[in-house]
PDB file of C-alpha atoms in Angstrom:
ATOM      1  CA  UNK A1179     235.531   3.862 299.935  1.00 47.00           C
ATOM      2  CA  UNK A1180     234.966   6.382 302.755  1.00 47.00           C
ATOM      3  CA  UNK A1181     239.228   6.797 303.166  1.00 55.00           C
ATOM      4  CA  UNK A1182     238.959   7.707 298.946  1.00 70.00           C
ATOM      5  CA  UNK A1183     236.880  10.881 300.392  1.00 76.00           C
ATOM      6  CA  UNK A1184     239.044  12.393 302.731  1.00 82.00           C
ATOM      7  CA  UNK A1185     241.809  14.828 301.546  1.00 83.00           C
ATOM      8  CA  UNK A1186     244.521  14.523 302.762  1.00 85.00           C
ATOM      9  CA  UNK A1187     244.599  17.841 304.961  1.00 86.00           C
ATOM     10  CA  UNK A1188     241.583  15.712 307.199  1.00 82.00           C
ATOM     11  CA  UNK A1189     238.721  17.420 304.958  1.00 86.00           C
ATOM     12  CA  UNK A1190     235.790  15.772 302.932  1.00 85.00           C
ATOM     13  CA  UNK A1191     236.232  15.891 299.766  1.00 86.00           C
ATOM     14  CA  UNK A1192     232.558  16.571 298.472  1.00 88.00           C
ATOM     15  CA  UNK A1193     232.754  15.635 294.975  1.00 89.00           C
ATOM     16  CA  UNK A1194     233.708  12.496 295.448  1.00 89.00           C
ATOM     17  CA  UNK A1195     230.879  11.888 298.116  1.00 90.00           C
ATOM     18  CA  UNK A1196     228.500  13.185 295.963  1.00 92.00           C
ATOM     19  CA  UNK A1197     229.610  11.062 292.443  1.00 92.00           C
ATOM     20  CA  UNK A1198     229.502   7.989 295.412  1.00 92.00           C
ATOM     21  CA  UNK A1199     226.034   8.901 296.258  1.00 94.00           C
ATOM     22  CA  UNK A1200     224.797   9.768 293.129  1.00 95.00           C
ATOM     23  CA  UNK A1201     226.172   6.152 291.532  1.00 95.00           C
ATOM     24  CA  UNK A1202     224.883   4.653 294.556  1.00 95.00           C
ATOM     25  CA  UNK A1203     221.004   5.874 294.105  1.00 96.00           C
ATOM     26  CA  UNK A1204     221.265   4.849 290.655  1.00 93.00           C
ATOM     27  CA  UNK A1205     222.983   1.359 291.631  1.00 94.00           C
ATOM     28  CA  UNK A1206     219.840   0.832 294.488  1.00 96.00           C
ATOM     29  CA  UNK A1207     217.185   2.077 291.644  1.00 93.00           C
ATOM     30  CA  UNK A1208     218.571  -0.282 288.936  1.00 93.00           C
ATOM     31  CA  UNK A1209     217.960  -3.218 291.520  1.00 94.00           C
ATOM     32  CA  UNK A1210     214.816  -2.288 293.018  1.00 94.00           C
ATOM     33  CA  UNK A1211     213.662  -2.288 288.888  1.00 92.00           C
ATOM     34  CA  UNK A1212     214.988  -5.568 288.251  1.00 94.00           C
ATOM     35  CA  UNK A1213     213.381  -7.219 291.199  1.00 95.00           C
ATOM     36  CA  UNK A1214     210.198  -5.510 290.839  1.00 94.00           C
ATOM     37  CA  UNK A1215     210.689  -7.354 287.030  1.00 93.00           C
ATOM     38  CA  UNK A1216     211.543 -10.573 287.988  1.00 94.00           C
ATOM     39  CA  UNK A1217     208.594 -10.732 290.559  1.00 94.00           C
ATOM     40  CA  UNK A1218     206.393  -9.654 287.828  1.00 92.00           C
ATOM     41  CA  UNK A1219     207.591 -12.101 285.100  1.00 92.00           C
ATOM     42  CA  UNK A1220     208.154 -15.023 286.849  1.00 92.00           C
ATOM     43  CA  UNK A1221     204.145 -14.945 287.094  1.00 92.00           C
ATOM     44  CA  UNK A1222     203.477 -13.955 283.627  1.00 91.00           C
ATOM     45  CA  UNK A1223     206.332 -15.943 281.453  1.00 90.00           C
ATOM     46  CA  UNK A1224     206.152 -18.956 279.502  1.00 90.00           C
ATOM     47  CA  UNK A1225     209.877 -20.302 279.682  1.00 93.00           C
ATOM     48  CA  UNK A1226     213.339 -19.436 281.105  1.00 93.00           C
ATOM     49  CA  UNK A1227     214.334 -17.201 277.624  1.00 93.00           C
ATOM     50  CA  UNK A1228     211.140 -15.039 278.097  1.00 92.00           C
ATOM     51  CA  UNK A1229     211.588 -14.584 282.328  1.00 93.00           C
ATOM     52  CA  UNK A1230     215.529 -13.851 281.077  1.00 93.00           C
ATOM     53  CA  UNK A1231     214.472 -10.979 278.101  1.00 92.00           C
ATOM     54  CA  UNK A1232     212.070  -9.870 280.224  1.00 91.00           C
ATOM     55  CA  UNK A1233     214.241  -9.095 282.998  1.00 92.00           C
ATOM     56  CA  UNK A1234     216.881  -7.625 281.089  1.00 91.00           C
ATOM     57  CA  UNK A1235     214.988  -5.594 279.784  1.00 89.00           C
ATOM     58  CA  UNK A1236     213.793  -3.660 283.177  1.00 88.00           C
ATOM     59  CA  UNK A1237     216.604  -0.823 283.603  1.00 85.00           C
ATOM     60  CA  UNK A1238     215.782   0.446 279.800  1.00 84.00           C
ATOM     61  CA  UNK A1239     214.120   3.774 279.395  1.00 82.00           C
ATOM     62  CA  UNK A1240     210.680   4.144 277.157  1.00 82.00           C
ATOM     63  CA  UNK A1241     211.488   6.060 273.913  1.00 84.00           C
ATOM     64  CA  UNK A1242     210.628   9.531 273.885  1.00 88.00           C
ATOM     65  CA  UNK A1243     208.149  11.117 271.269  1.00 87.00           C
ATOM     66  CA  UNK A1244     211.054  13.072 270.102  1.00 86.00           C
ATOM     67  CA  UNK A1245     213.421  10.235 269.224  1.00 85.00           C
ATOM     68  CA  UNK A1246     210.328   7.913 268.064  1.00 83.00           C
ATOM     69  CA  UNK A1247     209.925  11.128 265.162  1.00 82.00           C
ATOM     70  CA  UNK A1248     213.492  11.103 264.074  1.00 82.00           C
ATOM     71  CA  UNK A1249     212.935   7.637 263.385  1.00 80.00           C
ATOM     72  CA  UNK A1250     210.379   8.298 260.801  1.00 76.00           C
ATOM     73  CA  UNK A1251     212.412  11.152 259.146  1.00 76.00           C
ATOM     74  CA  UNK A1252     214.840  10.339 256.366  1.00 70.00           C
ATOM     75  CA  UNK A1253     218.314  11.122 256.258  1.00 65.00           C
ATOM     76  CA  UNK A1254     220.550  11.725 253.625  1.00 62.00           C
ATOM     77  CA  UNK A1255     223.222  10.060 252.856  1.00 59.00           C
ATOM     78  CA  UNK A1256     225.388  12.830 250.962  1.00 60.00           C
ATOM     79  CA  UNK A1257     225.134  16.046 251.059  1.00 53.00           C
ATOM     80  CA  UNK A1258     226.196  18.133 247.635  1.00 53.00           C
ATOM     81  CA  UNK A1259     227.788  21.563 247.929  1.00 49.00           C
ATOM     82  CA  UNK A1260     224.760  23.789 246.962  1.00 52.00           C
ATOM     83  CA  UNK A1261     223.323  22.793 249.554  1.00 50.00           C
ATOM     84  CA  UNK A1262     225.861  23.099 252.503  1.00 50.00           C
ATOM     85  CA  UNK A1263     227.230  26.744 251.505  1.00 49.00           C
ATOM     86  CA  UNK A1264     224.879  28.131 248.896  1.00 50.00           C
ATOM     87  CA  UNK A1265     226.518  28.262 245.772  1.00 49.00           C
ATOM     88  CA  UNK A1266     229.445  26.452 243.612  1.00 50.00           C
ATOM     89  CA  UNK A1267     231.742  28.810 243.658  1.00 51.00           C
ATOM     90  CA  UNK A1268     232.801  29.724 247.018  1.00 52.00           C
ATOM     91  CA  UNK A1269     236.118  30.358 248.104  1.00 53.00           C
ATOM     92  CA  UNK A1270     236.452  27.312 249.742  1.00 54.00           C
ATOM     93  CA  UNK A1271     236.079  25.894 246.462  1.00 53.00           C
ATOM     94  CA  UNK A1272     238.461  27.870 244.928  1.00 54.00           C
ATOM     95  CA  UNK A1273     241.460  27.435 247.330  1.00 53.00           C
ATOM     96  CA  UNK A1274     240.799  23.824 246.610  1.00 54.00           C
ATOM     97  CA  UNK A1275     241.087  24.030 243.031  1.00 55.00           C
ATOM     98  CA  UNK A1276     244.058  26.408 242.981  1.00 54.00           C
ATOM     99  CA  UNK A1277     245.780  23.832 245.947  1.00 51.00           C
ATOM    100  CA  UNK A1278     244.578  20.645 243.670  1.00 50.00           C
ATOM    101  CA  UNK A1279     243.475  19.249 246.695  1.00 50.00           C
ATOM    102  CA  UNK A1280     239.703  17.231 246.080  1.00 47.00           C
ATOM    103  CA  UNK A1281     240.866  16.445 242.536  1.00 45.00           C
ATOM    104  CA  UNK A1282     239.862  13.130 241.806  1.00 45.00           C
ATOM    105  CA  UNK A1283     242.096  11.477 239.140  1.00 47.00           C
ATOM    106  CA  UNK A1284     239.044   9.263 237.801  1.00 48.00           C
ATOM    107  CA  UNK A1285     237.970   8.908 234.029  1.00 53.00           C
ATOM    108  CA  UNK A1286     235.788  12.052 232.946  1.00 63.00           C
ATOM    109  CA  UNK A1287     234.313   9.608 230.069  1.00 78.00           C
ATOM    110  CA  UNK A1288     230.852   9.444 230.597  1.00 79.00           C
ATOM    111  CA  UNK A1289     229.281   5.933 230.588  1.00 85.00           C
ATOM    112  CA  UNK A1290     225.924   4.800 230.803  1.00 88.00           C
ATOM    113  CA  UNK A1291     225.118   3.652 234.322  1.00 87.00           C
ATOM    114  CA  UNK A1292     223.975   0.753 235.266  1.00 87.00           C
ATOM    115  CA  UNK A1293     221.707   1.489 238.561  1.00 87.00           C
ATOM    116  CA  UNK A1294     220.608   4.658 240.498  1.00 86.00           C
ATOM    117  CA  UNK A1295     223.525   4.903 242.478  1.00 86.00           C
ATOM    118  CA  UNK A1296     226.058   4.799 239.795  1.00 88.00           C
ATOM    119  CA  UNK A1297     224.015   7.661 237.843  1.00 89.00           C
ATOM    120  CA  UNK A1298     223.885   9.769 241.004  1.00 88.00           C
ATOM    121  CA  UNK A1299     227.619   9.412 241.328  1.00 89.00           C
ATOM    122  CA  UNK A1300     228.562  10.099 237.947  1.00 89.00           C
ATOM    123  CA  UNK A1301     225.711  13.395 237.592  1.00 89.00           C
ATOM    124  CA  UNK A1302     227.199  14.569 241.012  1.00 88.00           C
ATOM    125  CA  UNK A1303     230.942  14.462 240.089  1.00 89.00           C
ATOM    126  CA  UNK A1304     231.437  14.636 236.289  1.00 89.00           C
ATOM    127  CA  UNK A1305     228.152  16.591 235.250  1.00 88.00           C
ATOM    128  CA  UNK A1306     229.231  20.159 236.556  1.00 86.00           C
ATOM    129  CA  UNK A1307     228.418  22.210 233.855  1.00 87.00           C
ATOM    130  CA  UNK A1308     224.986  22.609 231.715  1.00 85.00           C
ATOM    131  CA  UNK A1309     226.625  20.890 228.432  1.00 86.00           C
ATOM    132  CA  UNK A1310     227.706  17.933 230.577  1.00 88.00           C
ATOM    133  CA  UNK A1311     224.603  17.568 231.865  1.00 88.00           C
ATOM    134  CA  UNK A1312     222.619  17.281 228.848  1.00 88.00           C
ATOM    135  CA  UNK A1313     225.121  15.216 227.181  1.00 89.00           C
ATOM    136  CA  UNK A1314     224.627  12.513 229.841  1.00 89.00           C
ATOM    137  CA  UNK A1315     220.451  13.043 230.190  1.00 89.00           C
ATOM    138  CA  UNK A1316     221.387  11.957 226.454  1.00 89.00           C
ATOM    139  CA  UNK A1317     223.514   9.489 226.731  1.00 90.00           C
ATOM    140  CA  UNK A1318     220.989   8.112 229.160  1.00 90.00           C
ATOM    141  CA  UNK A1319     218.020   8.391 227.533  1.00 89.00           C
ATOM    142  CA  UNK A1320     214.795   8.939 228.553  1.00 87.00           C
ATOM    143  CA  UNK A1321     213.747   5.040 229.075  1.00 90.00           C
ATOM    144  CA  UNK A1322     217.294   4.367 230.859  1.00 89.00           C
ATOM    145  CA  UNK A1323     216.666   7.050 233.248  1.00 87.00           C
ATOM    146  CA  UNK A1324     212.623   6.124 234.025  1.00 87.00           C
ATOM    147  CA  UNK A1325     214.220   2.655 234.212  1.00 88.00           C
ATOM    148  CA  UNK A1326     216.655   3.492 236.859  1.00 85.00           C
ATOM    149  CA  UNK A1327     214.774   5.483 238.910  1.00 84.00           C
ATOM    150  CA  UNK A1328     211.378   3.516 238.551  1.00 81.00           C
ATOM    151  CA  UNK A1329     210.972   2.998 242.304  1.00 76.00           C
ATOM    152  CA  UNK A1330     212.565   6.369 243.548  1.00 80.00           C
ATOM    153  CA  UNK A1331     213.607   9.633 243.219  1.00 80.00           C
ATOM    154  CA  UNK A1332     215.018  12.149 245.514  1.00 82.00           C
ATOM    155  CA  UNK A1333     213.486  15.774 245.042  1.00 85.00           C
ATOM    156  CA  UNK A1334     216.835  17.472 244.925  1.00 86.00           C
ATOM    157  CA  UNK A1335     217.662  15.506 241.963  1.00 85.00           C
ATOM    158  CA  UNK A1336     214.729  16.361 239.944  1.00 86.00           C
ATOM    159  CA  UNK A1337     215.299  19.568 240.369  1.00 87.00           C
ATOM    160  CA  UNK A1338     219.100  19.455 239.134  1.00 88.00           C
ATOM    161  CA  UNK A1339     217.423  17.465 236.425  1.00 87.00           C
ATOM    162  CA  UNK A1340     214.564  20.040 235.362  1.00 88.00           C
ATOM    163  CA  UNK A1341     216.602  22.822 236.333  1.00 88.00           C
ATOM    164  CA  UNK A1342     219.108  21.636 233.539  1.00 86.00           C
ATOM    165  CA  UNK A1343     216.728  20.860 230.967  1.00 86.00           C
ATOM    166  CA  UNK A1344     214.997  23.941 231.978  1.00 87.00           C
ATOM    167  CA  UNK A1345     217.938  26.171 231.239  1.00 85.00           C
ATOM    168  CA  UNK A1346     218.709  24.196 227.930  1.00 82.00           C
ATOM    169  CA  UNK A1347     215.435  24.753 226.800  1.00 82.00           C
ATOM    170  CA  UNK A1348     216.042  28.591 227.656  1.00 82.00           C
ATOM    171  CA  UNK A1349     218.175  28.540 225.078  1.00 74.00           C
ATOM    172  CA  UNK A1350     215.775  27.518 222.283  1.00 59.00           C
ATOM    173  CA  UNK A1351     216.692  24.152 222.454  1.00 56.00           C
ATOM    174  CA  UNK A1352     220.414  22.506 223.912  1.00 54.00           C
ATOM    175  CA  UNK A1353     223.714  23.745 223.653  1.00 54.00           C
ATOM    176  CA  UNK A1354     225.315  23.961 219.733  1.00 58.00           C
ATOM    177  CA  UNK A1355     227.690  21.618 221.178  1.00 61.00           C
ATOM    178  CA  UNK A1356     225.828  18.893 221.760  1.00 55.00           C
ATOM    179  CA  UNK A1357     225.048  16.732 219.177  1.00 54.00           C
TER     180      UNK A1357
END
């Protein structure tokens, strides 16, 4: 290893000393840990599997308080474009319409969803105007929709939901449209 150091002028090539040094402390630390472990477990565990977890587990580092708190914090799984630029109609979303690009060729026919997931889905990508949206909260219904989201719903949602029936109701009732 020494001869990989040298350049070939005659000179030491530093960087490579140092990486070798540096991997070698962390090679001499990594043992020193795992014997240290196996002295301790062979004294405190009950059978071969437990001295063997016990030992591989010596070079892992304790979780910090910072990644034991992003544990606890939700994450979503989509993200909808209101809130990732701000408002519908940005230009982004306008060169895509004009290009035809993120068209989806999929039925616009409204059906009345079977879970959560598939109402989600269906409010996200067919329900982009006010008059679609109360058409499906009525194709739904009210005891479909506690039904579906009995165990859970996401804030954001409710508020596309009130905010829709909120702006229907603005209107002294829905949309002429709507049956």
């Amino acid at each position: 290893m020494a001869g990989m150091a040298i350049n070939p002028d005659g000179s030491l090539n530093t960087k490579k000393l140092q990486k070798e040094l540096i991997q070698g402390l962390e090679d001499d630390r990594n043992y020193q840990r795992t014997d240290d472990m196996k002295k301790r477990a062979i004294h405190v565990a009950g059978t071969y599997d437990e001295f063997r977890n016990m030992v591989l587990c010596a070079n892992q580092q304790p979780v910090t308080r910072k990644e034991l708190e992003s544990l606890s914090k939700p994450s979503k799984g989509w993200q909808n474009s209101r809130t990732q630029s701000g408002l519908p109609g940005t230009s982004s979303a306008r060169a895509k319409k004009k290009t035809g690009q993120g068209e989806i060729k999929a039925s616009k026919k409204l059906e009345v969803p079977k879970n959560s997931v598939e109402f989600e889905r269906d409010w996200r990508r067919k329900c982009n105007t006010d008059l679609k949206k109360i058409k499906y909260l009525r194709l739904v219904g009210p005891r479909r929709l506690a039904a579906l989201f009995a165990g859970d719903l996401d804030a954001a949602l409710l508020g596309q939901l009130l905010g829709a029936l909120g702006r229907a109701l603005a209107l002294d009732g829905p949309p002429p449209d709507v049956p």
